[in-house]
Short mmCIF file of C-alpha atoms and ligand atoms in Angstrom, two decimals:
data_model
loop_
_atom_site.label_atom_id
_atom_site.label_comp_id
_atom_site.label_asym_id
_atom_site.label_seq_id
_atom_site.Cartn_x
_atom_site.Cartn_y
_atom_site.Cartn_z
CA UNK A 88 -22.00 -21.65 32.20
CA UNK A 89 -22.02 -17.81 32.73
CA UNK A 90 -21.37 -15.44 35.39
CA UNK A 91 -19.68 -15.73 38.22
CA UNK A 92 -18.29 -18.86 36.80
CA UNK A 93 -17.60 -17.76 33.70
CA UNK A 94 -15.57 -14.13 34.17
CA UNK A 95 -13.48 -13.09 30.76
CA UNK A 96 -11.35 -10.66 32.37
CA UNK A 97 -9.35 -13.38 34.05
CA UNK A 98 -7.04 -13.20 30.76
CA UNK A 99 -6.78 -9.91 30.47
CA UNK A 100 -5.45 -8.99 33.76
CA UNK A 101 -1.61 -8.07 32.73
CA UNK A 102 0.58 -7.93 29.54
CA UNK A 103 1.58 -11.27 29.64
CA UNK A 104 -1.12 -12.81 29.96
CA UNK A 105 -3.19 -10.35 26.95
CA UNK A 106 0.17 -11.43 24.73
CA UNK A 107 -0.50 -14.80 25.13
CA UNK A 108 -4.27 -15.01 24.19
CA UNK A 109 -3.73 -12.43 21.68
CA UNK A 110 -5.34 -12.96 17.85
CA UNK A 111 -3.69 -11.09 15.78
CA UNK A 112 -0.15 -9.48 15.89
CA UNK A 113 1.23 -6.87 13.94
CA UNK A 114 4.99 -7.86 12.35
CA UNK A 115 6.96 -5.93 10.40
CA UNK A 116 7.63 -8.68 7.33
CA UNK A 117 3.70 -7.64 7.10
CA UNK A 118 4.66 -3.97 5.74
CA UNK A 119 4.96 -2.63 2.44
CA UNK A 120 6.51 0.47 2.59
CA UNK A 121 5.52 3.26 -0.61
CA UNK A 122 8.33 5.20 -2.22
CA UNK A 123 8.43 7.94 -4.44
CA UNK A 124 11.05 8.36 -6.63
CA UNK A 125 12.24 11.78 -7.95
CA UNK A 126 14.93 12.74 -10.58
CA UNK A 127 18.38 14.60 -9.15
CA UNK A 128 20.78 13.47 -6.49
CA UNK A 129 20.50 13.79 -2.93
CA UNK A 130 17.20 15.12 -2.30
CA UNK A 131 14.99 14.13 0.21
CA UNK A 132 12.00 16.60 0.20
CA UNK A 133 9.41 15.85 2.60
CA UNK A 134 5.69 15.71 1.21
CA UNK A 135 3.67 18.02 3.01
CA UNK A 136 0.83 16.07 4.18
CA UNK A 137 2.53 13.17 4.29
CA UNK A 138 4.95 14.08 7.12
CA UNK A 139 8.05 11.17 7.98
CA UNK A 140 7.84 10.62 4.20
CA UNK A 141 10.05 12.08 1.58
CA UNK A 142 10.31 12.83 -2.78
CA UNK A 143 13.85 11.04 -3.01
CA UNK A 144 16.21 11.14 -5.25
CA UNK A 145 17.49 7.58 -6.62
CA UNK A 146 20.98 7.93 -3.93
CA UNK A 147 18.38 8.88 -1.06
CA UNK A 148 15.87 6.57 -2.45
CA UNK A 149 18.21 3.51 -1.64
CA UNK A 150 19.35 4.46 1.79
CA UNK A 151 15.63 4.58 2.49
CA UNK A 152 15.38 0.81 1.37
CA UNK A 153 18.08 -0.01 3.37
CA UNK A 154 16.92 1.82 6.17
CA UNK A 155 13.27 -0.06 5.65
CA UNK A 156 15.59 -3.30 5.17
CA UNK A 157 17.15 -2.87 8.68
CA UNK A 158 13.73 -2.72 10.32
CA UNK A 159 12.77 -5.66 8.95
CA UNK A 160 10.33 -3.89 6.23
CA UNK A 161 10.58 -6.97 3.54
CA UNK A 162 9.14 -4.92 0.26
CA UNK A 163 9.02 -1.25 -0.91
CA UNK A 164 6.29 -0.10 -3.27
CA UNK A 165 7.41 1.99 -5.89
CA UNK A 166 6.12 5.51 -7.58
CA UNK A 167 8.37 7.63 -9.79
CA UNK A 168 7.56 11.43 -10.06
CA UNK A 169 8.57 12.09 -13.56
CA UNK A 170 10.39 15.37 -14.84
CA UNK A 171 7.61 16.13 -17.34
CA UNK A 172 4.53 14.18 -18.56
CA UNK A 173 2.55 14.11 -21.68
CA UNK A 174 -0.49 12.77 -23.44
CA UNK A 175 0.77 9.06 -23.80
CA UNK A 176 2.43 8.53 -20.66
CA UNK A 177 5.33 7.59 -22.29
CA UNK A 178 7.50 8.10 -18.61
CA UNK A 179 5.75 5.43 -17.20
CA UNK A 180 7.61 2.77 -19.83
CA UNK A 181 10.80 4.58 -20.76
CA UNK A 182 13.28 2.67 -20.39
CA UNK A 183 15.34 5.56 -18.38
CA UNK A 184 12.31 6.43 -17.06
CA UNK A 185 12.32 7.50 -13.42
CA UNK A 186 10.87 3.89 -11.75
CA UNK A 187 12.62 1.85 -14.16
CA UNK A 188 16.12 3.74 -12.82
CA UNK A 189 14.94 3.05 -9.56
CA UNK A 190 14.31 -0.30 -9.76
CA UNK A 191 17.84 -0.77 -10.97
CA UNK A 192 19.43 0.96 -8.57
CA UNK A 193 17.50 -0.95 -6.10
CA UNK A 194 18.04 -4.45 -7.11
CA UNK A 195 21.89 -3.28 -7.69
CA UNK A 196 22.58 -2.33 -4.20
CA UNK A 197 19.79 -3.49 -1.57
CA UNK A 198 19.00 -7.03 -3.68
CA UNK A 199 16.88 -8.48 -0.87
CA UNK A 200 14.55 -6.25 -0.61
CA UNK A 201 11.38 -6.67 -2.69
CA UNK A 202 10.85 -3.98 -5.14
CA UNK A 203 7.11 -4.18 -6.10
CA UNK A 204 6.11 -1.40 -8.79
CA UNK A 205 2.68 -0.03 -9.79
CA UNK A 206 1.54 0.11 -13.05
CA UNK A 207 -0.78 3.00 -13.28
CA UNK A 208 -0.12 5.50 -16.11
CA UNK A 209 -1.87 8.63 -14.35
CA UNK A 210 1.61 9.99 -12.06
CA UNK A 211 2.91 10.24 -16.33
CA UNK A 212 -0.20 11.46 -18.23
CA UNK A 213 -1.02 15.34 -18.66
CA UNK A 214 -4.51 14.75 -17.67
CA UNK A 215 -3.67 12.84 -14.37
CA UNK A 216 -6.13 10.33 -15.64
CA UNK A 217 -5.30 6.47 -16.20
CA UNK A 218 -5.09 5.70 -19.52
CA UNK A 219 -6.15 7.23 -22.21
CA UNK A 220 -8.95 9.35 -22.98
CA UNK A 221 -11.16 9.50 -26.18
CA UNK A 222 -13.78 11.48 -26.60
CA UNK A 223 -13.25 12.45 -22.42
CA UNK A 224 -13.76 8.86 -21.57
CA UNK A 225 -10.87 6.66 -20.44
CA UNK A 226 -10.83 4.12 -23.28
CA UNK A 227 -10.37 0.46 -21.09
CA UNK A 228 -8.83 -1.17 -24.08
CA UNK A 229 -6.55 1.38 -25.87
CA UNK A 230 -5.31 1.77 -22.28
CA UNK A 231 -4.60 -1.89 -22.00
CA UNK A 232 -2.26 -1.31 -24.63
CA UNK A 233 0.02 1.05 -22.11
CA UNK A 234 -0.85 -1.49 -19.13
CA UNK A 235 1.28 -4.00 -21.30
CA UNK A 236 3.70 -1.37 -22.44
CA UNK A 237 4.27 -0.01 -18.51
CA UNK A 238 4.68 -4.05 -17.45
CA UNK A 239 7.42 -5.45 -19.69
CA UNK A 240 9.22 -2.22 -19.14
CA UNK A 241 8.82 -3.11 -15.21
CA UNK A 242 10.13 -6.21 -15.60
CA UNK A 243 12.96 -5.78 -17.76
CA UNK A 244 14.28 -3.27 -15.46
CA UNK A 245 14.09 -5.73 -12.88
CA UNK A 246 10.70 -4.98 -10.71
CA UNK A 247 9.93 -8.46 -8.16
CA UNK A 248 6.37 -8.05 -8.39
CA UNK A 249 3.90 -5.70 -10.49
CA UNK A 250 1.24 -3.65 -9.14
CA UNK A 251 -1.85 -2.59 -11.39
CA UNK A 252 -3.67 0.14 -10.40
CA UNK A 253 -6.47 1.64 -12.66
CA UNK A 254 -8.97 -0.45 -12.56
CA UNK A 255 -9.24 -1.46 -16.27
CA UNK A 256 -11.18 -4.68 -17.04
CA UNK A 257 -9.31 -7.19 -18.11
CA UNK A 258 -5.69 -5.67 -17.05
CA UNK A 259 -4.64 -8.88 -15.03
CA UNK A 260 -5.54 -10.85 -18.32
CA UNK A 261 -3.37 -8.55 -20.64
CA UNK A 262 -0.23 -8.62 -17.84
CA UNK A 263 0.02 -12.27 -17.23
CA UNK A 264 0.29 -13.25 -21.20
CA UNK A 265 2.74 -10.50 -21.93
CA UNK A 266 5.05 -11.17 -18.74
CA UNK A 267 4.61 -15.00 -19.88
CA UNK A 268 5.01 -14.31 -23.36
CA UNK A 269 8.73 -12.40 -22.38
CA UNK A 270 10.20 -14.86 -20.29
CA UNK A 271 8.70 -13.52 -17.31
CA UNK A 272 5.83 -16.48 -15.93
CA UNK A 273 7.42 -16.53 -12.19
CA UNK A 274 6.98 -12.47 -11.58
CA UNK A 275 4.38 -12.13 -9.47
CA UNK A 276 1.22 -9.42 -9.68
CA UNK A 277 -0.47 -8.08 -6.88
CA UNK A 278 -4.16 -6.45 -7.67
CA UNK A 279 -5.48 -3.36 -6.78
CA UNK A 280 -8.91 -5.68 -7.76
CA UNK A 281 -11.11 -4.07 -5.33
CA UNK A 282 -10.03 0.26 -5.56
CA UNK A 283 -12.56 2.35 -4.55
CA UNK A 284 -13.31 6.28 -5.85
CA UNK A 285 -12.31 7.99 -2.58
CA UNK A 286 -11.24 11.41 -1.68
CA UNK A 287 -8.83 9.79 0.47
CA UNK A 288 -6.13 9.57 -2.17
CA UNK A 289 -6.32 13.64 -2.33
CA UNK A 290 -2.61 14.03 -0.20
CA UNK A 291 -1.07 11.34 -2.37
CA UNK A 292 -2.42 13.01 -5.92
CA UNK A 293 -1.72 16.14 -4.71
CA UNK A 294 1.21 16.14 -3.03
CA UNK A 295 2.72 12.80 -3.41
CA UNK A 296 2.96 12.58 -7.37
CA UNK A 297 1.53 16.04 -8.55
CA UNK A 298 -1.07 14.66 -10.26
CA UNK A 299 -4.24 16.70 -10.97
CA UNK A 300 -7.01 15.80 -13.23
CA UNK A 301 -7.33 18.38 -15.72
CA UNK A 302 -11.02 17.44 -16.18
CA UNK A 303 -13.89 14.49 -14.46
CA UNK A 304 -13.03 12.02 -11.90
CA UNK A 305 -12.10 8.33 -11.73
CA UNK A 306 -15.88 7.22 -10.73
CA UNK A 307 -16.08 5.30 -14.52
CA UNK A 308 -12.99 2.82 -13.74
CA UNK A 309 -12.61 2.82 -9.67
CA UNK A 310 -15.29 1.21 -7.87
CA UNK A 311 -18.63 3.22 -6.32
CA UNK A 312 -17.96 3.24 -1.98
CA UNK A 313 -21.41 2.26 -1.69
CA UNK A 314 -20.96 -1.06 -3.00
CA UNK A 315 -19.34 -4.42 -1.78
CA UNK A 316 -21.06 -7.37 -3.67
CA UNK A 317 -19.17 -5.67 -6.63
CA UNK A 318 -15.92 -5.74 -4.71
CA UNK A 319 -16.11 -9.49 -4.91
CA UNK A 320 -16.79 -9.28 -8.50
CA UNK A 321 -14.33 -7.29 -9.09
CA UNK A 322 -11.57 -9.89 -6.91
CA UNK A 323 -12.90 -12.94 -8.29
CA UNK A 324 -12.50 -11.60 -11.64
CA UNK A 325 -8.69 -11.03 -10.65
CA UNK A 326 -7.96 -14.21 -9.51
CA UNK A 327 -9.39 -15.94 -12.48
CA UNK A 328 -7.28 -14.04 -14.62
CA UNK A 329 -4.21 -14.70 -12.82
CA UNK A 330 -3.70 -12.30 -9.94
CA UNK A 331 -1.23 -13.75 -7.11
CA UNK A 332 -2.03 -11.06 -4.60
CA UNK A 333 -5.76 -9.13 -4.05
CA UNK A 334 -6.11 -6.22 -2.53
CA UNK A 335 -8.60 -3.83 -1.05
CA UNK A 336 -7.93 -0.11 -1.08
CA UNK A 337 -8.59 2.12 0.69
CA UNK A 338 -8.28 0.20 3.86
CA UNK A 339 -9.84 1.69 7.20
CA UNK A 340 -13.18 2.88 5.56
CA UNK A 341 -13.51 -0.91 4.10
CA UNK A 342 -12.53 -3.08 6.59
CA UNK A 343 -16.29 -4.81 5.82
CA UNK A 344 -14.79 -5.72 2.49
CA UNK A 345 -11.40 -6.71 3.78
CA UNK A 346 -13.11 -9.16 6.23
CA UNK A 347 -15.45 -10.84 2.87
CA UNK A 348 -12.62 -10.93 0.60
CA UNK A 349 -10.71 -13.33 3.28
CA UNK A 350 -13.40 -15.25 3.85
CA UNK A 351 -14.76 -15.70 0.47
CA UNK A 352 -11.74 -16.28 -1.12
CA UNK A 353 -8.85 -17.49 1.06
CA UNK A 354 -6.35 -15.48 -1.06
CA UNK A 355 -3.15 -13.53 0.24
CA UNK A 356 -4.99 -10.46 0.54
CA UNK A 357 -3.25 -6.93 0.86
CA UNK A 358 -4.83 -3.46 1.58
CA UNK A 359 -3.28 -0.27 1.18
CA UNK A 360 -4.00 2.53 4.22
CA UNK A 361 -3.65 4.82 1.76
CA UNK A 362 -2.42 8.50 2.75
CA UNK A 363 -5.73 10.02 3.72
CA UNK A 364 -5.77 7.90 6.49
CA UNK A 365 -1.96 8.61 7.18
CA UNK A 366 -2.62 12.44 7.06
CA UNK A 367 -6.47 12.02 9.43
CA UNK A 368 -4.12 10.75 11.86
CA UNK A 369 -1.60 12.42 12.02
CA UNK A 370 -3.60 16.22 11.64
CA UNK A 371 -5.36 14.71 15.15
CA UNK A 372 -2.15 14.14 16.59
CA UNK A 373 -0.96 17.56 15.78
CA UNK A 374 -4.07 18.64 17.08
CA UNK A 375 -3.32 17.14 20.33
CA UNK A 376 -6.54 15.38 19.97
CA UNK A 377 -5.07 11.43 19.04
CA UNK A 378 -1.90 9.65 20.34
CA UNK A 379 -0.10 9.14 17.17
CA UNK A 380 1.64 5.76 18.10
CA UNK A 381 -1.71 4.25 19.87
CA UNK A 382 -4.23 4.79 17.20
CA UNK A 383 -1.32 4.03 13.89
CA UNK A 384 -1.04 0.54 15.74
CA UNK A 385 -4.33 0.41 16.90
CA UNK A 386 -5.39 0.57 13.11
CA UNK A 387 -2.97 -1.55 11.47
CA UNK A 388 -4.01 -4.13 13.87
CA UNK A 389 -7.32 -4.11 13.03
CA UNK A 390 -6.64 -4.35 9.24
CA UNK A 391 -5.01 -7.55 10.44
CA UNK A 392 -7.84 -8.54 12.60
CA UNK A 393 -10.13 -7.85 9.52
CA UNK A 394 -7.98 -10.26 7.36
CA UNK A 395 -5.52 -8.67 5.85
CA UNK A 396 -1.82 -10.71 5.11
CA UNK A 397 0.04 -7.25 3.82
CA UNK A 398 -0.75 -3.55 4.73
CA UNK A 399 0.92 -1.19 2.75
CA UNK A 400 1.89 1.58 4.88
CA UNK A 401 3.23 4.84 5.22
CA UNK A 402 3.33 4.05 8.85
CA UNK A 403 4.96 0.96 8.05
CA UNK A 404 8.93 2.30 9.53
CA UNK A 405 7.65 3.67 12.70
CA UNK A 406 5.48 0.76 13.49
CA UNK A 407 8.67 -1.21 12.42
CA UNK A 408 10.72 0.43 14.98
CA UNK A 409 8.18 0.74 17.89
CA UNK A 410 7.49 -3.38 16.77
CA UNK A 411 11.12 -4.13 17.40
CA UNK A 412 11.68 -1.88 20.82
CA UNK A 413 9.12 -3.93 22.13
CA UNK A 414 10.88 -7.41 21.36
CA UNK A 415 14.01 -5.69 22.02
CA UNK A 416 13.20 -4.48 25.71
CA UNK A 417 13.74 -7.85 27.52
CA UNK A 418 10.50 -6.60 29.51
CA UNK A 419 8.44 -9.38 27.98
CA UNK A 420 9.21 -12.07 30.47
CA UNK A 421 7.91 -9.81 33.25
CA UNK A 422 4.79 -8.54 31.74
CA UNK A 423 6.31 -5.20 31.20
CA UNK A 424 5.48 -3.55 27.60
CA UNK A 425 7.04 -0.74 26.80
CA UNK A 426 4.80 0.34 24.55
CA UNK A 427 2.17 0.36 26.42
CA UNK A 428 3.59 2.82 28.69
CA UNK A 429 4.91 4.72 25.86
CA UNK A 430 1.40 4.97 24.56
CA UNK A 431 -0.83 5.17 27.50
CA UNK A 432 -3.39 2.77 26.24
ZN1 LIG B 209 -4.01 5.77 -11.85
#
């Protein structure tokens, strides 16, 4: 049966009637939101190309969690920005070290919020790389070594779920026995499994943890952009080694491998629009070129229309709030979205 019969705008002639035939929805117990944790008191620096997000201080730091909390953000993800670094990394598992303080705080004063960490030793090494280096190649299994190290000190301080992030073979392997060897077999891990070499990580390197390489790139451990059969390698490998949580990053450029991952693997599957994609949008909407609000939701939508369960966000407590002044406004029984007039879709 086709046209005339057959017309498909008949459900999409008002609000009410797109809501109720409508896929996917974005809600806020979806968002992750990343924090980045400084030393001092009461400093809340914005990042520069990261505008609406902040270097905090632990004091600052929490009111930011609870501010997340109250828009019904369930999870923060955690990165400390350490006083000084050095060859080893040795910040990223101090026991006083900046996340590990954090974490405490957190879990002291805002306990239902889920503080997720990520183990990555580059925001602590002097080269900015991930591990360490012999010979001026990242050595996978000496590094494993400070994968370990980094996760018990997570977990002792208290982190809810554990984040790898280099790319190492074998690093989901190496967590899972020595969380389960410490008394730790319920804390979760969420994998960066699929983490592609991109250029759009340059405002969070550069501006979000001062972290420069001091020589090469991270083309030998993250994953080539060309390539997506090796994406579900690279997940399947995870999973068998005991990942909870998969994810794709970055997340608009690879919504191709977002939508495989779901299908092939049926896992709770995270990406992370990672802060390139924050600052593209936001540079157009200074520009006067992009409606901010319309294209942020229009995008995390679609990483939910491509399969993903979690998007970790930088966007994640303005989408919150613009989420819950929509249910708030009443307007729903009439038709009437508010956002829809705030953004002139
Ligand atoms: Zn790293």
């Amino acid at each position: 049966m086709g046209f005339p019969a057959r017309r498909l705008r008949r459900l999409r002639q008002s609000e009410a009637i797109r809501g109720l035939v409508r896929e996917n929805k974005l809600s806020a117990g979806n968002f992750i939101l990343p924090l980045f944790a400084v030393p001092g008191s009461k400093i809340r620096r914005e990042i520069a190309s990261l505008p609406g997000n902040y270097h905090l201080s632990i004091d600052c730091l929490v009111e930011e969690a609870i501010a997340a909390r109250d828009l019904g953000i369930p999870a923060v993800l955690l990165f400390g920005v350490p006083e000084t670094k050095d060859e080893q990394a040795s910040g990223a598992y101090a026991q006083h070290g900046i996340v590990q303080h954090a974490v405490r705080a957190l879990k002291n004063t805002v306990p239902e919020i889920l503080v997720i960490t990520d183990v990555c030793p580059c925001e602590y090494t002097l080269n900015g790389h991930c591990g360490i280096i012999c010979n001026g190649y990242l050595d996978n299994d000496a590094s494993l070594d400070l994968i370990t190290k980094i996760t018990l000190s997570h977990a002792e301080a208290g982190s809810d779920m554990v984040a790898p992030a280099s790319m190492l073979d074998g690093q989901i392997q190496a967590m899972r026995q020595v969380l389960d060897s410490h008394g730790y077999q319920n804390l979760p891990i969420m994998a960066y499994s699929a983490k592609f070499a991109s250029k759009l990580y340059d405002p969070f390197f550069k501006e979000g943890t001062h972290s420069t390489l001091s020589f090469g790139d991270k083309r030998t451990h993250q994953m080539d952009f060309s390539n997506s059969d090796e994406a579900m390698r690279e997940i399947a490998l995870d999973i068998e080694e005991g990942a909870d949580i998969v994810m794709v990053k970055p997340a608009l450029f690879y919504l191709d491998v977002v939508y495989r991952a779901k299908q092939e693997f049926k896992m709770p599957l995270a990406v992370y629009d990672v802060s390139g994609e924050y600052a593209m949008i936001d540079a157009a909407a200074r520009l006067g070129r992009l409606d901010r609000d319309a294209i942020m939701m229009e995008a995390l939508t679609c990483m939910k229309r491509a399969g993903a369960d979690i998007i970790i966000t930088y966007f994640a407590k303005r989408a919150a709030e613009l989420l819950h002044r929509n249910e708030r406004s009443g307007d729903t029984h009439s038709g009437r979205d508010v956002l829809e007039e705030e953004w002139a879709i």
